[in-house]
């Protein structure tokens, strides 16, 4: 949790998955979300947290959600499709589910160890605000969030820059999202710098995020008849963290018939599941920007199983992938993943049509990411008797332009964000230059020890 990425560049995984028998899963039925979360995550944390403290952190994390259900499940008529609404947290995207908890777990641990950590991250939109909301005002943590100047939506930018907490540092980089990511990576690759500031990452490669996301797969499946009845899930995907958490739930014993991976026109995942070959291409902007990715960072975790959990061969394959831009798995491995994963892509016109269709048929307004899931879910119902859960990953008001284009109606921001457009913003500019970034972090951290000036405030 504290390290994020392993020092050798690999990703952390549990040596073995905790197992839940059919009887144990049946015993989880009817539990409130917070208690279910405790039972599912307990085996992962071991004795790193005592029970009472862990329960309390989970309770506090989900008290920040608009509904005590945390993740309401809504049937779409009698179609057999269900929306699992994961967007009732403070920043209106599913990332709050994991980050609200991770922020508290980090703070709790750092406080106990009397330590401070510095988060450096890059965001193309949703991750930034969710991470900032998760750690704002914590004395144990500073967060430096890089975003490409002028390339995130106004709602997304304001959700970050209107947080004026002293430990939050928003940085608008003159460059693309990839430039931001490279800057963040360069900080981590400088081991002296990394150690000096106890750098940590809260992007989706942090295993604690995967852990927290496993819970809602159990939650939804239990509501739909698990363990007696299997359930299918469709996941609008980018970095593959969300759907990987579903895979983990299945490894733990949850009866999931199959997964459908939805992508927008940036379809590296869909192409992989069709051909067994992963090939990098350029990223094109779409209406579902949180899925505009070139490489899915969590996919390496699934590949680990496809490489028979052999870390050495996987590391070689990943190195080759980074230099050649291509990775191919064998026919057996491909057949294995295809048994469990279907995949499909939806372009921008298809996304708008889906938002309109869902509203017309079922009276539900969905966001563009969820809309991708809504389409591919219907294309891959392997068995009509098995309920299909579509993960609704963002609130429609987070992407008002696309939703208005599709439906003619601009979705209003929920009450607690109603004044977002009037709040003061604070943000620093940065050239695409890693030395400039490092000296900014050095200075801010020195200043935090001896507070002096603050960065500029604009309204
Ligand atoms: C991050 C995000 C996704 C993609 O999730 P991954 O875990 O990266 O696959 C999909 N939809 C929304 C709204 C997101 O914020």
PDB file of N, CA, C and O and ligand atoms in Angstrom, residues 93-95 126 236-242 290-291 369 393-394, ligand 1:
ATOM      1  N   UNK A  93     -17.254   9.564  -9.439  1.00  0.00           N
ATOM      2  CA  UNK A  93     -16.800   8.453 -10.280  1.00  0.00           C
ATOM      3  C   UNK A  93     -16.447   7.270  -9.376  1.00  0.00           C
ATOM      4  O   UNK A  93     -16.238   7.434  -8.170  1.00  0.00           O
ATOM      5  N   UNK A  94     -16.380   6.081  -9.952  1.00  0.00           N
ATOM      6  CA  UNK A  94     -16.204   4.872  -9.136  1.00  0.00           C
ATOM      7  C   UNK A  94     -14.873   4.881  -8.387  1.00  0.00           C
ATOM      8  O   UNK A  94     -14.701   4.148  -7.415  1.00  0.00           O
ATOM      9  N   UNK A  95     -13.946   5.716  -8.810  1.00  0.00           N
ATOM     10  CA  UNK A  95     -12.632   5.719  -8.166  1.00  0.00           C
ATOM     11  C   UNK A  95     -12.715   6.097  -6.688  1.00  0.00           C
ATOM     12  O   UNK A  95     -11.865   5.702  -5.897  1.00  0.00           O
ATOM     13  N   UNK A 126     -10.488  11.818 -13.950  1.00  0.00           N
ATOM     14  CA  UNK A 126     -11.165  11.344 -12.749  1.00  0.00           C
ATOM     15  C   UNK A 126     -10.241  10.958 -11.599  1.00  0.00           C
ATOM     16  O   UNK A 126     -10.557  11.195 -10.434  1.00  0.00           O
ATOM     17  N   UNK A 236     -16.808  -1.046 -18.222  1.00  0.00           N
ATOM     18  CA  UNK A 236     -16.151  -0.071 -19.102  1.00  0.00           C
ATOM     19  C   UNK A 236     -14.713   0.100 -18.622  1.00  0.00           C
ATOM     20  O   UNK A 236     -14.494   0.473 -17.476  1.00  0.00           O
ATOM     21  N   UNK A 237     -13.753  -0.178 -19.503  1.00  0.00           N
ATOM     22  CA  UNK A 237     -12.383  -0.366 -19.019  1.00  0.00           C
ATOM     23  C   UNK A 237     -11.381   0.564 -19.663  1.00  0.00           C
ATOM     24  O   UNK A 237     -11.499   0.943 -20.828  1.00  0.00           O
ATOM     25  N   UNK A 238     -10.378   0.903 -18.850  1.00  0.00           N
ATOM     26  CA  UNK A 238      -9.257   1.699 -19.326  1.00  0.00           C
ATOM     27  C   UNK A 238      -7.973   1.044 -18.888  1.00  0.00           C
ATOM     28  O   UNK A 238      -7.320   0.340 -19.655  1.00  0.00           O
ATOM     29  N   UNK A 239      -7.636   1.228 -17.626  1.00  0.00           N
ATOM     30  CA  UNK A 239      -6.422   0.615 -17.100  1.00  0.00           C
ATOM     31  C   UNK A 239      -6.628  -0.811 -16.607  1.00  0.00           C
ATOM     32  O   UNK A 239      -5.719  -1.418 -16.052  1.00  0.00           O
ATOM     33  N   UNK A 240      -7.837  -1.343 -16.760  1.00  0.00           N
ATOM     34  CA  UNK A 240      -8.132  -2.743 -16.434  1.00  0.00           C
ATOM     35  C   UNK A 240      -8.134  -3.003 -14.932  1.00  0.00           C
ATOM     36  O   UNK A 240      -8.176  -4.135 -14.494  1.00  0.00           O
ATOM     37  N   UNK A 241      -8.130  -1.936 -14.121  1.00  0.00           N
ATOM     38  CA  UNK A 241      -8.132  -2.151 -12.678  1.00  0.00           C
ATOM     39  C   UNK A 241      -9.484  -2.633 -12.181  1.00  0.00           C
ATOM     40  O   UNK A 241      -9.575  -3.555 -11.366  1.00  0.00           O
ATOM     41  N   UNK A 242     -10.536  -2.025 -12.695  1.00  0.00           N
ATOM     42  CA  UNK A 242     -11.876  -2.349 -12.233  1.00  0.00           C
ATOM     43  C   UNK A 242     -12.243  -3.787 -12.596  1.00  0.00           C
ATOM     44  O   UNK A 242     -12.668  -4.566 -11.748  1.00  0.00           O
ATOM     45  N   UNK A 290     -11.866   8.900 -19.523  1.00  0.00           N
ATOM     46  CA  UNK A 290     -11.179   8.089 -18.518  1.00  0.00           C
ATOM     47  C   UNK A 290     -10.827   6.710 -19.067  1.00  0.00           C
ATOM     48  O   UNK A 290     -10.202   5.903 -18.390  1.00  0.00           O
ATOM     49  N   UNK A 291     -11.262   6.436 -20.279  1.00  0.00           N
ATOM     50  CA  UNK A 291     -10.883   5.185 -20.932  1.00  0.00           C
ATOM     51  C   UNK A 291      -9.973   5.438 -22.131  1.00  0.00           C
ATOM     52  O   UNK A 291      -9.701   4.529 -22.904  1.00  0.00           O
ATOM     53  N   UNK A 369     -19.114   6.695 -20.205  1.00  0.00           N
ATOM     54  CA  UNK A 369     -18.360   5.466 -19.900  1.00  0.00           C
ATOM     55  C   UNK A 369     -19.323   4.305 -19.692  1.00  0.00           C
ATOM     56  O   UNK A 369     -19.163   3.222 -20.252  1.00  0.00           O
ATOM     57  N   UNK A 393     -19.870   3.706 -14.004  1.00  0.00           N
ATOM     58  CA  UNK A 393     -18.628   4.184 -13.405  1.00  0.00           C
ATOM     59  C   UNK A 393     -18.583   5.682 -13.137  1.00  0.00           C
ATOM     60  O   UNK A 393     -17.724   6.134 -12.404  1.00  0.00           O
ATOM     61  N   UNK A 394     -19.474   6.453 -13.737  1.00  0.00           N
ATOM     62  CA  UNK A 394     -19.478   7.895 -13.450  1.00  0.00           C
ATOM     63  C   UNK A 394     -20.899   8.420 -13.461  1.00  0.00           C
ATOM     64  O   UNK A 394     -21.794   7.869 -14.113  1.00  0.00           O
TER      65      UNK A 394
HETATM   66  C1  LIG B   1     -11.129   5.231 -14.442  1.00  0.00           C
HETATM   67  C2  LIG B   1     -12.440   5.088 -15.118  1.00  0.00           C
HETATM   68  C3  LIG B   1     -12.730   3.981 -15.952  1.00  0.00           C
HETATM   69  C4  LIG B   1     -11.698   2.931 -16.276  1.00  0.00           C
HETATM   70  O1  LIG B   1     -11.433   2.106 -15.184  1.00  0.00           O
HETATM   71  P1  LIG B   1     -10.133   1.171 -15.176  1.00  0.00           P
HETATM   72  O2  LIG B   1     -10.068   0.609 -13.812  1.00  0.00           O
HETATM   73  O3  LIG B   1      -8.985   2.083 -15.492  1.00  0.00           O
HETATM   74  O4  LIG B   1     -10.329   0.135 -16.223  1.00  0.00           O
HETATM   75  C5  LIG B   1     -13.996   3.890 -16.501  1.00  0.00           C
HETATM   76  N1  LIG B   1     -14.926   4.836 -16.256  1.00  0.00           N
HETATM   77  C6  LIG B   1     -14.684   5.897 -15.475  1.00  0.00           C
HETATM   78  C7  LIG B   1     -15.755   6.913 -15.280  1.00  0.00           C
HETATM   79  C8  LIG B   1     -13.446   6.064 -14.869  1.00  0.00           C
HETATM   80  O5  LIG B   1     -13.219   7.132 -14.083  1.00  0.00           O
END
